[in-house]
């Protein structure tokens, strides 16, 4: 439980419950699902709907009262002033009272329907965020971040507002039109039918428009995504654009995407305008009919002027809801498209999650084993790892070398289960990594990734990212080991310096060292350095390595590197090629073997001689 | 037994608390959202975008006026119809006329509303796209130092959010012209129908203004807070999406979820407060409507009694009063839309006004393919901020056709130096010359065409392999692309991708290994076919064997071109004609491999650490290097 600024108690348990509830109702249509979900706030929803009904009934009373007042005035004129002022005064007071009450209930209606929307928005947002964090690498590999952001912002908004702009409006409009129709029908059937003659037209038009709007919404959203992708990648890759003077090229891409989106946006305006204009027109048409027929009735003495006036007032009151019908249609169309996409995202099965009742990983010896591990990426034609087996004990360092694409990073990503193996298994102290809880596994394994992602926050927070409770001394120690402390202390704001997005204000090597420091704060049983010193000079790297060695005694360290001097102290070096280990042994053993490793070594140590790796390997 | 010592990561041991060193999102509080509702300078800038469509705007304003007039006329016609002959046994010709007039007015109303809405809607969309394009085009020109400091998400929110609120404003502003006219029209009609009654009815208005005076300041604050917390939450969400791999890697999901919940919950509270402020006006306006109607009934009724008023006038009055408060309500709403639009407009103009601090001179010359390809640094001083120089008085010259290597400890300024060759940034003093011309005297376009770069951080676009390698070199054929891919040794893996050269890359090339991404970005630089090739750690993530293949291929490819190579792996630079050693922003030595080895300076030390012996490096050597590289 925490207390927020407003002093309210907010329970964390609720947050989890909201997430669970958002997942309920799989398989139902998006509109049903969001409607049911909105009803999780039964009191607020009931208040909103109840107030809507009362407010609209009151709204219908007003023309009655007005008609009554007009009749009274007429009566005064006809019959003289006996007690008339009194009567007028009372009808004025009723009018006032009803107006005030209507205002109050409209307030309740609007506030609570918005409130339901805000609550739903808050809860769905939590569910969305939670899902994003749970979906595995393989999902995020395929889906553009911009598209996800659209789902989390725009689609969620469309759903959130459905209660207020869709459901409550349905109630409002049905009451207004339903009760109103009843009242009119009981007054004068013919006139009432004329007054309501616009309803079927409007209903028909709305459903047509709903379908068209839905379709345009869907494609428009796609076009806009494409457009924002162009913009986002342009800004993210601005250095490439500049380096190649690609501005014109990028503008052409932008124009292409933009033109398509613009055409659709126009189309949408058209559909909408055609719809609302038609609705208004058919409404006025009905009003004209009432005027004509009603007028004739008055002339024929079949109806009082007051009744006609209340008929017409009733219709003016309907004018607003009729316009709103268009909005309601739009809201339905929007909520159903947005809902389709939002729920499709939420219902996504998790490729990687805890098996039910998965035990914690218990690290005892700290032995990592790969047993005939196979792995292919989805849709790939070749396996990326093809029968990899090795064992590493605590205190040991395993070096991994291999050409780009030979599967080194993939191997590293399998240990903390960023992907699941397609065959064989990986164990830590005999426990299959896919059988233990993800949290315990990921805490036991730290991977310094090949391309380091930094967050826009202070250097200190970046280093403490994996352990935000870490003490200052621990953070400094990690920075020292990563040979970054001196640099940081030289900055005007020291550890409080904010690093730019993805660390743009740092040099390549500084970024890598920051991400090394980030992992050094942790105390994992298995630590992987994935080519994480590539942009660091040999001197600095050496210092980092000797600093790290202090920690390494009780854990397995995997070092992936293209620089063989980094692997020199490894107990075993694995040479990967095409997803298979083709050579394995200590540095000396591999040199003595005279194979591929030897050839690589020669290339790096005797740069001026021409060494043919192909022939050496044979 | 092995114990994981001091694992204080467990959130469970600090129930309900937030870690001291954690945050999600990076939102800085923006300037006041609800600024002035009217800012002539911004309006002028916005008008510049609307101007091309002004005819349509005029047309729709005219349509709005007609529309408003018909709205006003309708109750009048009804009142007239009732008064003239709508009594028992009255004249039905009069009624017929009234209905006919009504029909005509309704048709006009229909046409006007159609014209107005569709014209305005289209103009608003067009203006939106134009503004977005103008901003996007401007961002292609602003300096990188601005881009470094500005997050992509922040710019995107200007390109999308701000532009959208401008659109909303444009769509509603024409309607509010109508509202204003309607309001004035109603006032006039009421006063002419019956001056005394009209005045009495309108006397309720000042109450509304007084209420608003008290309501506005706290309401503004509430709306601002709601807006602000909303963008904070959105920012945190975007960060969660972009950094999801790292989040999972470092097992931060739980902490982040709670932190996000804090922000989202706070947003919920401020939104609710905002709603309360917005809705509280509803009963006030409704009560005023009620009062006005009551006045008409009581006062109007007694006037009728004295024979001073016709009943039709009362009916018309009641009609108008109900209409009267609609435009007020929507104008109130329009007011806040307008405030928001002004802020957005200001932010949009801010982007448009970011000085493109790096501009072509009016008489800038275009570098051509047959320039000599030399690069010279003359006493270059450069820093990202004025007081912290990154390069200090660096001078060197790379002769045409030469390949020069830049080495130095991390953070010594190598990448920065190469950025200057491309004029990503301006030097603080001194000069950088390319092909004998100061880079400030040549067009940036031609500079980009003659200097091709492989950046330290490979960046690929979503799209096919082919499109990525070709990028903007439209003249490159498929053969050129394949030749470049072969030269960097990427051909084999490309053909193995599903789809080969037409295989699709995901965002930033995430379905390739980092080395493969680097190879593609290398191939892209080769296809650009430039006179000068800059390789910034182009092979850092590539094995020595592949690198050797590339070097062999480059021997022929670089014939007649100038090369500048940055590398940490010294084997990478073995082919260089000359080596420049940078340390801490200073050029400390230069010469070829043998000369530098003989000199026994930093290069020799670095080189020895790398290769001389694979035994432990003696500590004193490390200490020496430490002393020199202390500040990196
Ligand atoms: N965009 C930037 N804004 C502010 N400071 C920067 C920026 N880019 C680099 N720096 C700083 O300038 C210095 C030199 O960085 P540069 O990238 O030139 O180093 P480098 O020699 O390329 O290092 P590395 O080998 O690690 O890539 C570093 O201290 C770095 O933090
Ligand atoms: N997310 C992915 N989806 C599909 N294929 C992938 C994905 N990531 C990598 N691959 C492919 O799997 C193979 C192995 O990639 P991996 O990243 O493991 O290579 P690596 O050995 O780490 O290479 P490098 O030295 O370049 O880092 C490559 O052919 C690559 O194209
Ligand atoms: Mg890799
Ligand atoms: Mg660099």
PDB file of N, CA and C in Angstrom, chain B residues 48 100 107 134 244 285 301 319 353 368 389 400 419 445 494 519 554 561 568 574 601 605 615:
ATOM      1  N   UNK B  48       0.052  31.530 -42.171  1.00  0.00           N
ATOM      2  CA  UNK B  48       0.860  31.264 -43.354  1.00  0.00           C
ATOM      3  C   UNK B  48       0.560  29.880 -43.918  1.00  0.00           C
ATOM      4  N   UNK B 100     -43.551  26.565 -46.744  1.00  0.00           N
ATOM      5  CA  UNK B 100     -42.693  26.637 -47.927  1.00  0.00           C
ATOM      6  C   UNK B 100     -41.391  27.367 -47.595  1.00  0.00           C
ATOM      7  N   UNK B 107     -33.375  23.548 -46.795  1.00  0.00           N
ATOM      8  CA  UNK B 107     -32.492  23.100 -47.881  1.00  0.00           C
ATOM      9  C   UNK B 107     -31.208  23.927 -47.869  1.00  0.00           C
ATOM     10  N   UNK B 134       6.483  20.598 -43.186  1.00  0.00           N
ATOM     11  CA  UNK B 134       7.404  21.710 -42.965  1.00  0.00           C
ATOM     12  C   UNK B 134       8.323  21.404 -41.788  1.00  0.00           C
ATOM     13  N   UNK B 244      12.602  -2.518 -23.900  1.00  0.00           N
ATOM     14  CA  UNK B 244      12.060  -3.738 -23.294  1.00  0.00           C
ATOM     15  C   UNK B 244      13.102  -4.851 -23.163  1.00  0.00           C
ATOM     16  N   UNK B 285     -24.730  26.620 -16.100  1.00  0.00           N
ATOM     17  CA  UNK B 285     -25.342  27.096 -17.342  1.00  0.00           C
ATOM     18  C   UNK B 285     -26.811  26.683 -17.394  1.00  0.00           C
ATOM     19  N   UNK B 301     -45.659  36.537 -19.493  1.00  0.00           N
ATOM     20  CA  UNK B 301     -47.069  36.192 -19.228  1.00  0.00           C
ATOM     21  C   UNK B 301     -47.866  37.412 -18.807  1.00  0.00           C
ATOM     22  N   UNK B 319     -37.829  29.488 -27.385  1.00  0.00           N
ATOM     23  CA  UNK B 319     -36.957  28.790 -28.327  1.00  0.00           C
ATOM     24  C   UNK B 319     -35.532  29.327 -28.271  1.00  0.00           C
ATOM     25  N   UNK B 353      11.516  27.156 -36.252  1.00  0.00           N
ATOM     26  CA  UNK B 353      12.486  28.224 -36.065  1.00  0.00           C
ATOM     27  C   UNK B 353      13.823  27.749 -35.522  1.00  0.00           C
ATOM     28  N   UNK B 368      32.922  18.018 -56.504  1.00  0.00           N
ATOM     29  CA  UNK B 368      32.592  17.030 -57.529  1.00  0.00           C
ATOM     30  C   UNK B 368      33.492  15.819 -57.366  1.00  0.00           C
ATOM     31  N   UNK B 389      36.445  21.311 -24.331  1.00  0.00           N
ATOM     32  CA  UNK B 389      36.934  20.938 -25.656  1.00  0.00           C
ATOM     33  C   UNK B 389      37.157  19.433 -25.766  1.00  0.00           C
ATOM     34  N   UNK B 400      45.648  13.057 -51.006  1.00  0.00           N
ATOM     35  CA  UNK B 400      44.745  12.342 -51.910  1.00  0.00           C
ATOM     36  C   UNK B 400      45.198  10.905 -52.084  1.00  0.00           C
ATOM     37  N   UNK B 419      33.209  13.378 -37.457  1.00  0.00           N
ATOM     38  CA  UNK B 419      31.969  14.132 -37.633  1.00  0.00           C
ATOM     39  C   UNK B 419      32.266  15.498 -38.238  1.00  0.00           C
ATOM     40  N   UNK B 445      25.177  19.106 -49.366  1.00  0.00           N
ATOM     41  CA  UNK B 445      24.719  18.019 -50.219  1.00  0.00           C
ATOM     42  C   UNK B 445      25.915  17.357 -50.899  1.00  0.00           C
ATOM     43  N   UNK B 494      23.339 -12.882 -46.898  1.00  0.00           N
ATOM     44  CA  UNK B 494      22.134 -12.267 -47.485  1.00  0.00           C
ATOM     45  C   UNK B 494      21.367 -13.302 -48.304  1.00  0.00           C
ATOM     46  N   UNK B 519      28.117  -5.053 -41.505  1.00  0.00           N
ATOM     47  CA  UNK B 519      28.513  -5.336 -42.883  1.00  0.00           C
ATOM     48  C   UNK B 519      27.583  -4.625 -43.858  1.00  0.00           C
ATOM     49  N   UNK B 554      38.930  -4.098 -50.430  1.00  0.00           N
ATOM     50  CA  UNK B 554      39.049  -2.642 -50.402  1.00  0.00           C
ATOM     51  C   UNK B 554      40.277  -2.159 -51.172  1.00  0.00           C
ATOM     52  N   UNK B 561      41.017   6.586 -53.994  1.00  0.00           N
ATOM     53  CA  UNK B 561      40.179   7.263 -53.002  1.00  0.00           C
ATOM     54  C   UNK B 561      40.946   7.452 -51.716  1.00  0.00           C
ATOM     55  N   UNK B 568      40.155   0.059 -33.020  1.00  0.00           N
ATOM     56  CA  UNK B 568      40.832  -0.283 -31.781  1.00  0.00           C
ATOM     57  C   UNK B 568      41.708  -1.503 -31.972  1.00  0.00           C
ATOM     58  N   UNK B 574      46.567  -2.209 -40.241  1.00  0.00           N
ATOM     59  CA  UNK B 574      47.914  -2.533 -40.715  1.00  0.00           C
ATOM     60  C   UNK B 574      48.183  -1.954 -42.098  1.00  0.00           C
ATOM     61  N   UNK B 601      56.039   5.336 -28.144  1.00  0.00           N
ATOM     62  CA  UNK B 601      55.009   6.137 -27.476  1.00  0.00           C
ATOM     63  C   UNK B 601      53.757   5.333 -27.188  1.00  0.00           C
ATOM     64  N   UNK B 605      52.780   1.214 -27.110  1.00  0.00           N
ATOM     65  CA  UNK B 605      52.261   0.571 -25.906  1.00  0.00           C
ATOM     66  C   UNK B 605      50.951  -0.141 -26.191  1.00  0.00           C
ATOM     67  N   UNK B 615      51.140 -12.919 -22.784  1.00  0.00           N
ATOM     68  CA  UNK B 615      51.312 -13.025 -21.337  1.00  0.00           C
ATOM     69  C   UNK B 615      50.688 -11.818 -20.676  1.00  0.00           C
TER      70      UNK B 615
END
